[in-house]
mmCIF file of C-alpha atoms in Angstrom:
data_model
loop_
_atom_site.group_PDB
_atom_site.id
_atom_site.type_symbol
_atom_site.label_atom_id
_atom_site.label_comp_id
_atom_site.label_asym_id
_atom_site.label_seq_id
_atom_site.Cartn_x
_atom_site.Cartn_y
_atom_site.Cartn_z
ATOM 1 C CA MET N 1 0.000 0.000 0.000
ATOM 2 C CA PRO N 2 1.337 3.481 -0.796
ATOM 3 C CA GLU N 3 2.664 5.482 2.120
ATOM 4 C CA ASP N 4 0.158 8.318 1.598
ATOM 5 C CA ASP N 5 -2.826 6.455 3.035
ATOM 6 C CA VAL N 6 -5.593 8.858 2.039
ATOM 7 C CA PHE N 7 -8.111 6.887 4.091
ATOM 8 C CA SER N 8 -6.560 8.487 7.184
ATOM 9 C CA TRP N 9 -7.231 11.987 5.763
ATOM 10 C CA ASP N 10 -10.414 14.039 6.209
ATOM 11 C CA LYS N 11 -13.262 12.992 3.928
ATOM 12 C CA CYS N 12 -14.833 15.849 1.965
ATOM 13 C CA GLY N 13 -18.538 15.650 1.196
ATOM 14 C CA PRO N 14 -20.648 12.682 0.101
ATOM 15 C CA ASP N 15 -19.567 9.956 -2.277
ATOM 16 C CA LYS N 16 -20.607 10.340 -5.921
ATOM 17 C CA LEU N 17 -21.891 7.250 -7.690
ATOM 18 C CA ILE N 18 -20.108 6.583 -10.987
ATOM 19 C CA ALA N 19 -21.491 3.144 -11.864
ATOM 20 C CA ARG N 20 -22.990 -0.036 -10.506
ATOM 21 C CA LEU N 21 -21.061 -3.260 -10.900
ATOM 22 C CA TRP N 22 -22.385 -5.893 -13.281
ATOM 23 C CA GLU N 23 -25.764 -7.256 -12.124
ATOM 24 C CA GLY N 24 -25.718 -5.096 -8.994
ATOM 25 C CA TYR N 25 -22.731 -6.795 -7.356
ATOM 26 C CA GLY N 26 -21.469 -3.505 -5.907
ATOM 27 C CA SER N 27 -20.636 0.058 -6.846
ATOM 28 C CA ILE N 28 -17.930 2.405 -8.117
ATOM 29 C CA MET N 29 -17.851 5.728 -6.265
ATOM 30 C CA ARG N 30 -15.792 8.907 -6.463
ATOM 31 C CA ARG N 31 -14.616 10.163 -3.071
ATOM 32 C CA GLU N 32 -12.521 13.182 -2.103
ATOM 33 C CA TYR N 33 -10.108 13.464 0.822
ATOM 34 C CA ARG N 34 -8.185 16.435 2.199
ATOM 35 C CA HIS N 35 -4.892 16.222 4.116
ATOM 36 C CA PRO N 36 -5.481 17.342 7.724
ATOM 37 C CA THR N 37 -2.392 19.585 7.875
ATOM 38 C CA THR N 38 -1.453 20.577 4.314
ATOM 39 C CA ALA N 39 -5.051 20.826 3.012
ATOM 40 C CA ALA N 40 -3.947 18.941 -0.121
ATOM 41 C CA ALA N 41 -6.938 17.299 -1.809
ATOM 42 C CA VAL N 42 -7.081 14.005 -3.679
ATOM 43 C CA LYS N 43 -9.908 12.275 -5.516
ATOM 44 C CA VAL N 44 -10.165 8.504 -5.160
ATOM 45 C CA ILE N 45 -12.219 5.890 -7.004
ATOM 46 C CA VAL N 46 -13.594 3.268 -4.614
ATOM 47 C CA LYS N 47 -14.814 -0.039 -6.043
ATOM 48 C CA THR N 48 -16.865 -1.941 -3.473
ATOM 49 C CA VAL N 49 -18.115 -5.510 -3.903
ATOM 50 C CA SER N 50 -21.388 -6.199 -2.080
ATOM 51 C CA PRO N 51 -23.794 -8.547 -3.857
ATOM 52 C CA PRO N 52 -27.410 -8.115 -2.676
ATOM 53 C CA ARG N 53 -28.710 -10.798 -0.334
ATOM 54 C CA HIS N 54 -31.272 -12.021 -2.838
ATOM 55 C CA VAL N 55 -28.499 -12.491 -5.440
ATOM 56 C CA ILE N 56 -26.405 -14.490 -2.965
ATOM 57 C CA ALA N 57 -29.407 -16.645 -2.046
ATOM 58 C CA ARG N 58 -30.273 -17.202 -5.697
ATOM 59 C CA ASP N 59 -26.860 -17.580 -7.311
ATOM 60 C CA SER N 60 -24.299 -18.553 -4.652
ATOM 61 C CA GLN N 61 -23.989 -22.108 -5.997
ATOM 62 C CA SER N 62 -23.750 -21.123 -9.657
ATOM 63 C CA GLN N 63 -20.657 -21.017 -11.848
ATOM 64 C CA SER N 64 -21.496 -17.434 -12.784
ATOM 65 C CA PHE N 65 -21.499 -16.246 -9.159
ATOM 66 C CA ALA N 66 -18.212 -18.027 -8.398
ATOM 67 C CA ARG N 67 -16.614 -16.530 -11.513
ATOM 68 C CA LYS N 68 -17.684 -12.981 -10.668
ATOM 69 C CA MET N 69 -16.611 -13.141 -7.031
ATOM 70 C CA ALA N 70 -13.260 -14.696 -7.957
ATOM 71 C CA SER N 71 -12.736 -11.956 -10.549
ATOM 72 C CA TYR N 72 -12.728 -9.261 -7.864
ATOM 73 C CA GLU N 73 -10.061 -11.161 -5.933
ATOM 74 C CA VAL N 74 -8.003 -11.440 -9.111
ATOM 75 C CA GLU N 75 -8.265 -7.696 -9.674
ATOM 76 C CA ARG N 76 -7.097 -6.907 -6.138
ATOM 77 C CA TYR N 77 -4.158 -9.303 -6.629
ATOM 78 C CA PHE N 78 -3.243 -7.518 -9.845
ATOM 79 C CA TYR N 79 -3.144 -4.073 -8.271
ATOM 80 C CA GLN N 80 -1.272 -5.287 -5.203
ATOM 81 C CA TRP N 81 1.409 -7.318 -6.973
ATOM 82 C CA LEU N 82 1.479 -6.784 -10.748
ATOM 83 C CA ALA N 83 0.380 -3.248 -11.635
ATOM 84 C CA THR N 84 3.964 -1.923 -11.440
ATOM 85 C CA HIS N 85 5.648 -5.176 -12.505
ATOM 86 C CA GLY N 86 8.397 -4.403 -15.003
ATOM 87 C CA ASP N 87 8.427 -0.618 -14.547
ATOM 88 C CA ALA N 88 12.227 -0.601 -14.706
ATOM 89 C CA GLU N 89 12.094 -2.488 -17.999
ATOM 90 C CA ASP N 90 9.661 0.137 -19.295
ATOM 91 C CA GLY N 91 12.281 2.801 -18.680
ATOM 92 C CA GLY N 92 10.430 4.436 -15.795
ATOM 93 C CA GLU N 93 10.556 4.417 -12.040
ATOM 94 C CA GLN N 94 8.176 2.241 -10.091
ATOM 95 C CA GLY N 95 4.688 3.708 -10.264
ATOM 96 C CA SER N 96 5.702 6.247 -12.930
ATOM 97 C CA GLN N 97 2.819 8.301 -14.324
ATOM 98 C CA HIS N 98 4.320 8.085 -17.843
ATOM 99 C CA ARG N 99 5.100 4.376 -18.179
ATOM 100 C CA PRO N 100 3.812 2.667 -21.349
ATOM 101 C CA CYS N 101 1.438 0.354 -19.457
ATOM 102 C CA ARG N 102 -0.257 3.057 -17.399
ATOM 103 C CA THR N 103 -2.808 1.852 -14.838
ATOM 104 C CA ALA N 104 -4.533 3.624 -11.974
ATOM 105 C CA ARG N 105 -2.394 3.866 -8.859
ATOM 106 C CA MET N 106 -3.705 1.858 -5.903
ATOM 107 C CA HIS N 107 -4.284 3.764 -2.661
ATOM 108 C CA ALA N 108 -5.689 0.908 -0.563
ATOM 109 C CA CYS N 109 -7.556 -2.383 -0.758
ATOM 110 C CA GLY N 110 -9.429 -4.736 1.514
ATOM 111 C CA ALA N 111 -11.460 -7.919 1.388
ATOM 112 C CA ASP N 112 -14.353 -6.200 -0.387
ATOM 113 C CA PHE N 113 -13.009 -2.919 -1.780
ATOM 114 C CA LEU N 114 -10.331 -1.367 -3.937
ATOM 115 C CA ALA N 115 -9.364 2.320 -3.760
ATOM 116 C CA LEU N 116 -7.661 3.670 -6.876
ATOM 117 C CA GLU N 117 -6.380 6.889 -8.325
ATOM 118 C CA ASP N 118 -8.990 8.990 -10.149
ATOM 119 C CA LEU N 119 -7.642 8.970 -13.707
ATOM 120 C CA CYS N 120 -9.832 11.887 -14.735
ATOM 121 C CA ALA N 121 -8.145 13.999 -12.050
ATOM 122 C CA ALA N 122 -4.778 12.841 -13.449
ATOM 123 C CA GLY N 123 -5.414 14.338 -16.898
ATOM 124 C CA PHE N 124 -7.200 11.471 -18.644
ATOM 125 C CA SER N 125 -10.553 11.744 -20.372
ATOM 126 C CA ARG N 126 -13.444 9.360 -19.942
ATOM 127 C CA PRO N 127 -13.476 6.344 -22.279
ATOM 128 C CA VAL N 128 -15.427 6.335 -25.524
ATOM 129 C CA ARG N 129 -17.397 3.477 -27.048
ATOM 130 C CA ALA N 130 -15.906 3.695 -30.548
ATOM 131 C CA ALA N 131 -12.148 4.232 -30.733
ATOM 132 C CA SER N 132 -10.689 6.474 -33.450
ATOM 133 C CA ALA N 133 -7.662 5.370 -35.489
ATOM 134 C CA ALA N 134 -5.272 7.314 -33.234
ATOM 135 C CA HIS N 135 -6.965 5.958 -30.107
ATOM 136 C CA THR N 136 -6.836 2.403 -31.463
ATOM 137 C CA ARG N 137 -3.118 2.604 -32.237
ATOM 138 C CA ALA N 138 -2.423 3.987 -28.773
ATOM 139 C CA VAL N 139 -4.338 1.099 -27.198
ATOM 140 C CA LEU N 140 -2.465 -1.426 -29.355
ATOM 141 C CA VAL N 141 0.835 0.063 -28.137
ATOM 142 C CA TRP N 142 -0.402 -0.316 -24.548
ATOM 143 C CA LEU N 143 -1.315 -3.948 -25.246
ATOM 144 C CA ALA N 144 2.022 -4.681 -26.926
ATOM 145 C CA GLU N 145 3.908 -3.268 -23.933
ATOM 146 C CA PHE N 146 1.710 -5.112 -21.434
ATOM 147 C CA HIS N 147 2.012 -8.420 -23.271
ATOM 148 C CA ALA N 148 5.791 -8.002 -23.629
ATOM 149 C CA ARG N 149 6.129 -7.507 -19.871
ATOM 150 C CA PHE N 150 4.795 -10.971 -19.122
ATOM 151 C CA TRP N 151 5.708 -12.770 -22.359
ATOM 152 C CA GLY N 152 7.109 -16.220 -21.721
ATOM 153 C CA CYS N 153 6.847 -16.003 -17.935
ATOM 154 C CA ARG N 154 4.294 -18.785 -17.451
ATOM 155 C CA GLY N 155 5.905 -21.679 -15.638
ATOM 156 C CA THR N 156 8.821 -19.575 -14.398
ATOM 157 C CA ALA N 157 9.623 -18.219 -10.960
ATOM 158 C CA ALA N 158 9.097 -14.700 -12.343
ATOM 159 C CA GLY N 159 5.560 -15.453 -13.469
ATOM 160 C CA PRO N 160 2.468 -14.383 -11.517
ATOM 161 C CA LEU N 161 0.716 -16.978 -9.391
ATOM 162 C CA ARG N 162 -1.932 -19.004 -11.192
ATOM 163 C CA ARG N 163 -5.350 -19.731 -9.763
ATOM 164 C CA THR N 164 -7.780 -22.304 -11.062
ATOM 165 C CA GLY N 165 -11.486 -21.850 -11.630
ATOM 166 C CA ASP N 166 -12.077 -23.330 -8.178
ATOM 167 C CA ALA N 167 -14.107 -20.824 -6.140
ATOM 168 C CA ALA N 168 -12.138 -21.828 -3.037
ATOM 169 C CA ALA N 169 -8.803 -20.935 -4.652
ATOM 170 C CA ARG N 170 -7.061 -17.808 -3.425
ATOM 171 C CA GLY N 171 -4.417 -15.540 -4.916
ATOM 172 C CA GLY N 172 -3.018 -15.149 -8.398
ATOM 173 C CA VAL N 173 -4.309 -14.433 -11.881
ATOM 174 C CA TRP N 174 -6.604 -16.686 -13.858
ATOM 175 C CA ASP N 175 -4.951 -19.812 -15.209
ATOM 176 C CA GLN N 176 -6.758 -18.938 -18.447
ATOM 177 C CA GLY N 177 -7.470 -15.218 -18.802
ATOM 178 C CA THR N 178 -10.554 -13.483 -20.332
ATOM 179 C CA TYR N 179 -14.131 -13.608 -19.125
ATOM 180 C CA TRP N 180 -15.204 -15.824 -22.031
ATOM 181 C CA HIS N 181 -12.857 -18.766 -21.382
ATOM 182 C CA LEU N 182 -14.746 -21.952 -22.225
ATOM 183 C CA ALA N 183 -14.258 -23.730 -18.883
ATOM 184 C CA THR N 184 -16.086 -20.900 -17.102
ATOM 185 C CA ARG N 185 -18.843 -20.606 -19.695
ATOM 186 C CA GLN N 186 -20.573 -23.982 -19.681
ATOM 187 C CA SER N 187 -24.105 -22.556 -19.773
ATOM 188 C CA GLU N 188 -23.227 -20.659 -22.964
ATOM 189 C CA PHE N 189 -21.568 -23.799 -24.347
ATOM 190 C CA GLY N 190 -24.860 -25.606 -23.843
ATOM 191 C CA MET N 191 -26.582 -23.103 -26.150
ATOM 192 C CA LEU N 192 -24.423 -24.123 -29.124
ATOM 193 C CA ASP N 193 -25.393 -26.652 -31.763
ATOM 194 C CA ALA N 194 -23.361 -29.842 -32.203
ATOM 195 C CA ARG N 195 -21.120 -28.362 -34.917
ATOM 196 C CA TRP N 196 -20.185 -25.359 -32.848
ATOM 197 C CA GLN N 197 -19.672 -27.424 -29.709
ATOM 198 C CA LEU N 198 -17.074 -29.409 -31.649
ATOM 199 C CA ILE N 199 -15.446 -26.202 -32.931
ATOM 200 C CA ALA N 200 -15.480 -24.731 -29.423
ATOM 201 C CA THR N 201 -13.790 -27.765 -27.935
ATOM 202 C CA LYS N 202 -11.099 -27.909 -30.602
ATOM 203 C CA VAL N 203 -10.191 -24.221 -30.628
ATOM 204 C CA ASP N 204 -10.113 -24.129 -26.830
ATOM 205 C CA ALA N 205 -7.814 -27.167 -26.749
ATOM 206 C CA TYR N 206 -5.531 -25.514 -29.304
ATOM 207 C CA LEU N 207 -5.293 -22.170 -27.499
ATOM 208 C CA SER N 208 -4.901 -23.821 -24.093
ATOM 209 C CA SER N 209 -1.985 -25.941 -25.325
ATOM 210 C CA LEU N 210 0.140 -23.164 -26.827
ATOM 211 C CA PRO N 211 3.779 -23.389 -25.672
ATOM 212 C CA ASP N 212 4.942 -21.058 -22.906
ATOM 213 C CA ASN N 213 7.014 -19.000 -25.336
ATOM 214 C CA CYS N 214 3.763 -17.977 -27.089
ATOM 215 C CA VAL N 215 1.865 -17.179 -23.883
ATOM 216 C CA THR N 216 1.648 -13.960 -21.904
ATOM 217 C CA VAL N 217 -0.714 -12.367 -19.402
ATOM 218 C CA VAL N 218 -3.825 -10.925 -21.048
ATOM 219 C CA HIS N 219 -6.060 -8.146 -19.769
ATOM 220 C CA GLY N 220 -9.182 -10.182 -20.496
ATOM 221 C CA ASP N 221 -11.745 -7.387 -20.978
ATOM 222 C CA MET N 222 -9.935 -4.938 -23.259
ATOM 223 C CA LYS N 223 -12.756 -2.792 -24.603
ATOM 224 C CA ALA N 224 -12.780 0.954 -25.223
ATOM 225 C CA GLU N 225 -14.842 1.604 -22.087
ATOM 226 C CA ASN N 226 -11.878 0.387 -20.012
ATOM 227 C CA CYS N 227 -9.329 2.641 -21.741
ATOM 228 C CA PHE N 228 -8.803 6.222 -20.558
ATOM 229 C CA VAL N 229 -6.890 8.509 -22.931
ATOM 230 C CA SER N 230 -4.875 11.578 -22.054
ATOM 231 C CA ASP N 231 -6.559 14.766 -23.213
ATOM 232 C CA LYS N 232 -3.159 16.456 -23.612
ATOM 233 C CA SER N 233 -2.258 15.273 -27.094
ATOM 234 C CA SER N 234 -1.807 16.541 -30.617
ATOM 235 C CA GLY N 235 -4.058 13.832 -32.008
ATOM 236 C CA GLU N 236 -1.260 11.532 -33.158
ATOM 237 C CA SER N 237 -0.973 8.097 -31.550
ATOM 238 C CA ALA N 238 2.592 8.837 -30.453
ATOM 239 C CA GLY N 239 1.243 11.752 -28.416
ATOM 240 C CA LEU N 240 -1.597 9.869 -26.742
ATOM 241 C CA ARG N 241 -1.255 8.303 -23.322
ATOM 242 C CA VAL N 242 -3.551 5.420 -22.452
ATOM 243 C CA ALA N 243 -4.442 4.221 -18.968
ATOM 244 C CA VAL N 244 -6.397 0.989 -18.551
ATOM 245 C CA VAL N 245 -8.746 -0.191 -15.788
ATOM 246 C CA ASP N 246 -10.791 -3.295 -14.898
ATOM 247 C CA PHE N 247 -8.382 -6.183 -14.390
ATOM 248 C CA GLN N 248 -10.909 -8.726 -13.122
ATOM 249 C CA TYR N 249 -10.141 -11.243 -15.862
ATOM 250 C CA VAL N 250 -6.394 -10.809 -16.168
ATOM 251 C CA GLY N 251 -4.667 -14.152 -16.646
ATOM 252 C CA TYR N 252 -2.459 -16.324 -18.807
ATOM 253 C CA GLY N 253 -3.270 -16.740 -22.460
ATOM 254 C CA CYS N 254 -2.585 -15.823 -26.056
ATOM 255 C CA GLY N 255 -2.101 -12.066 -26.405
ATOM 256 C CA ALA N 256 -4.119 -12.069 -29.624
ATOM 257 C CA LYS N 257 -7.249 -12.583 -27.499
ATOM 258 C CA ASP N 258 -6.991 -8.973 -26.305
ATOM 259 C CA VAL N 259 -6.355 -7.757 -29.853
ATOM 260 C CA VAL N 260 -9.373 -9.588 -31.308
ATOM 261 C CA TYR N 261 -11.617 -8.369 -28.527
ATOM 262 C CA PHE N 262 -10.607 -4.713 -28.758
ATOM 263 C CA LEU N 263 -10.745 -4.489 -32.543
ATOM 264 C CA THR N 264 -14.115 -6.235 -32.874
ATOM 265 C CA THR N 265 -15.868 -4.482 -29.971
ATOM 266 C CA SER N 266 -14.321 -1.011 -29.951
ATOM 267 C CA CYS N 267 -12.665 -0.054 -33.245
ATOM 268 C CA ASP N 268 -14.477 2.520 -35.371
ATOM 269 C CA GLY N 269 -14.827 1.561 -39.056
ATOM 270 C CA LEU N 270 -13.366 -1.954 -38.935
ATOM 271 C CA ASN N 271 -12.931 -3.662 -42.307
ATOM 272 C CA ASP N 272 -10.432 -6.068 -43.872
ATOM 273 C CA GLY N 273 -7.921 -3.364 -44.786
ATOM 274 C CA VAL N 274 -8.153 -1.572 -41.439
ATOM 275 C CA GLU N 275 -7.824 -4.872 -39.578
ATOM 276 C CA ALA N 276 -4.694 -5.822 -41.557
ATOM 277 C CA GLU N 277 -3.123 -2.427 -40.845
ATOM 278 C CA TYR N 278 -3.769 -2.710 -37.108
ATOM 279 C CA LEU N 279 -2.432 -6.270 -36.934
ATOM 280 C CA THR N 280 0.804 -5.187 -38.614
ATOM 281 C CA PHE N 281 1.046 -2.233 -36.224
ATOM 282 C CA TYR N 282 0.498 -4.352 -33.079
ATOM 283 C CA HIS N 283 2.903 -7.094 -34.150
ATOM 284 C CA ALA N 284 5.683 -4.582 -34.858
ATOM 285 C CA ALA N 285 5.065 -2.849 -31.515
ATOM 286 C CA LEU N 286 5.179 -6.199 -29.708
ATOM 287 C CA LEU N 287 8.478 -7.245 -31.307
ATOM 288 C CA ALA N 288 9.998 -3.857 -30.443
ATOM 289 C CA ALA N 289 8.831 -4.132 -26.832
ATOM 290 C CA LEU N 290 10.206 -7.670 -26.502
ATOM 291 C CA GLU N 291 13.556 -6.595 -27.931
ATOM 292 C CA ARG N 292 13.792 -3.622 -25.600
ATOM 293 C CA ARG N 293 13.309 -5.959 -22.656
ATOM 294 C CA GLY N 294 16.059 -8.248 -23.892
ATOM 295 C CA LYS N 295 13.657 -11.137 -24.503
ATOM 296 C CA SER N 296 15.085 -13.220 -27.335
ATOM 297 C CA ILE N 297 11.716 -14.709 -28.271
ATOM 298 C CA LYS N 298 10.873 -15.395 -31.905
ATOM 299 C CA TYR N 299 7.242 -14.701 -32.757
ATOM 300 C CA PRO N 300 6.862 -14.601 -36.551
ATOM 301 C CA ARG N 301 3.981 -12.711 -38.092
ATOM 302 C CA ALA N 302 2.639 -15.954 -39.589
ATOM 303 C CA ALA N 303 2.363 -17.551 -36.128
ATOM 304 C CA PHE N 304 0.705 -14.432 -34.741
ATOM 305 C CA LEU N 305 -1.909 -14.461 -37.502
ATOM 306 C CA VAL N 306 -2.726 -18.135 -36.894
ATOM 307 C CA HIS N 307 -3.198 -17.383 -33.199
ATOM 308 C CA TYR N 308 -5.259 -14.273 -33.966
ATOM 309 C CA GLU N 309 -7.638 -16.209 -36.213
ATOM 310 C CA ALA N 310 -8.049 -18.974 -33.625
ATOM 311 C CA CYS N 311 -8.842 -16.314 -31.020
ATOM 312 C CA MET N 312 -11.465 -14.814 -33.343
ATOM 313 C CA VAL N 313 -13.143 -18.210 -33.703
ATOM 314 C CA ASP N 314 -13.097 -18.546 -29.920
ATOM 315 C CA TRP N 315 -14.657 -15.098 -29.498
ATOM 316 C CA LEU N 316 -17.492 -15.915 -31.915
ATOM 317 C CA ARG N 317 -18.023 -19.172 -30.020
ATOM 318 C CA PHE N 318 -18.754 -17.167 -26.883
ATOM 319 C CA MET N 319 -21.036 -14.697 -28.662
ATOM 320 C CA LYS N 320 -23.058 -17.508 -30.230
ATOM 321 C CA GLY N 321 -23.901 -18.763 -26.743
ATOM 322 C CA TRP N 322 -24.212 -15.418 -24.936
ATOM 323 C CA GLY N 323 -25.337 -12.825 -27.478
ATOM 324 C CA LEU N 324 -23.985 -10.873 -30.450
ATOM 325 C CA TRP N 325 -22.465 -7.409 -30.101
ATOM 326 C CA GLY N 326 -19.822 -5.161 -31.570
ATOM 327 C CA GLU N 327 -18.700 -5.919 -35.134
ATOM 328 C CA HIS N 328 -20.344 -9.355 -35.031
ATOM 329 C CA GLU N 329 -21.159 -9.447 -38.744
ATOM 330 C CA PHE N 330 -17.510 -8.795 -39.579
ATOM 331 C CA VAL N 331 -16.467 -11.486 -37.099
ATOM 332 C CA ALA N 332 -18.936 -14.039 -38.505
ATOM 333 C CA ARG N 333 -17.727 -13.426 -42.057
ATOM 334 C CA ARG N 334 -14.073 -13.704 -41.040
ATOM 335 C CA VAL N 335 -14.723 -16.870 -39.071
ATOM 336 C CA ASP N 336 -16.543 -18.497 -41.991
ATOM 337 C CA ALA N 337 -13.415 -17.947 -44.104
ATOM 338 C CA ILE N 338 -11.137 -19.149 -41.303
ATOM 339 C CA LEU N 339 -13.096 -22.374 -40.842
ATOM 340 C CA ASP N 340 -13.145 -23.010 -44.593
ATOM 341 C CA ALA N 341 -9.354 -23.229 -44.497
ATOM 342 C CA ASN N 342 -7.584 -26.484 -43.746
ATOM 343 C CA LEU N 343 -6.779 -25.700 -40.118
ATOM 344 C CA VAL N 344 -4.425 -27.987 -38.239
ATOM 345 C CA TRP N 345 -6.261 -27.491 -34.945
ATOM 346 C CA MET N 346 -9.619 -28.495 -36.479
ATOM 347 C CA ARG N 347 -8.443 -31.898 -37.694
#
């Protein structure tokens, strides 16, 4: 916990509700504190987890409830142990406000709450639903830097702890990151027809068996609404600073999962040409970030594209069982072409 424990300062005024957590599991509030001697003020975002009693009574034995409650523990673990992981490699001091993988600074946390820096007070603007080209490139740079930090660390002493889907497990990131991982989405799996259940099983087996040198830590919910952008920019991607929130589904996996998810849920004007341009941009940024960290890992563009297409199939698998959103027509068309190819993992 940072030394400046704002919770010991004087609270100023009532809390301001920003949002409710998914399905009413808690709230996100803005709170202001003032230092008792210097009068310095600081705004804090407080995320509190408190499922209503009727939800606990109704859902406490369900896979969905266990997944959600575990996700809040994962997020607290991330901010406590991983948020500043690799800052020295990024060329900044620990907790630097200008590091490539900017996240909100943690002020405090407890069993049911997380108190974070207010990014809007730190010069970032609220997220948008449809990312511009400059915004998209800035997010892809953030992802490349984040993925490079943890690339190849699974199974090593330097890697984050891994937790299973067991609700009784404690500590660590998800063994398989993202909120749509098949093992945690059996009710959605049951909504698929026989053909898609076979596809789902095969693509999940393929992605889950990737070698450690192709695996990183993924954000797991990388949509535009979770990306704050600095409002002090010239409009070029090199001048934009991105800060990312919501690390409930951070865990091990193929980095292309984050890329597929962001492009198909948040990118404005996605088409084949735009997609190809962004994939080239991300891959180049990733290789540069790996090289800067001294990681001699070979990740050819051809391998990346195979992984990206498998991740797109996996994403459509989830949407077919849960509901369509974002650029789902683009995704469906791309997946039809992907499945028409002679894929090794579908044999």
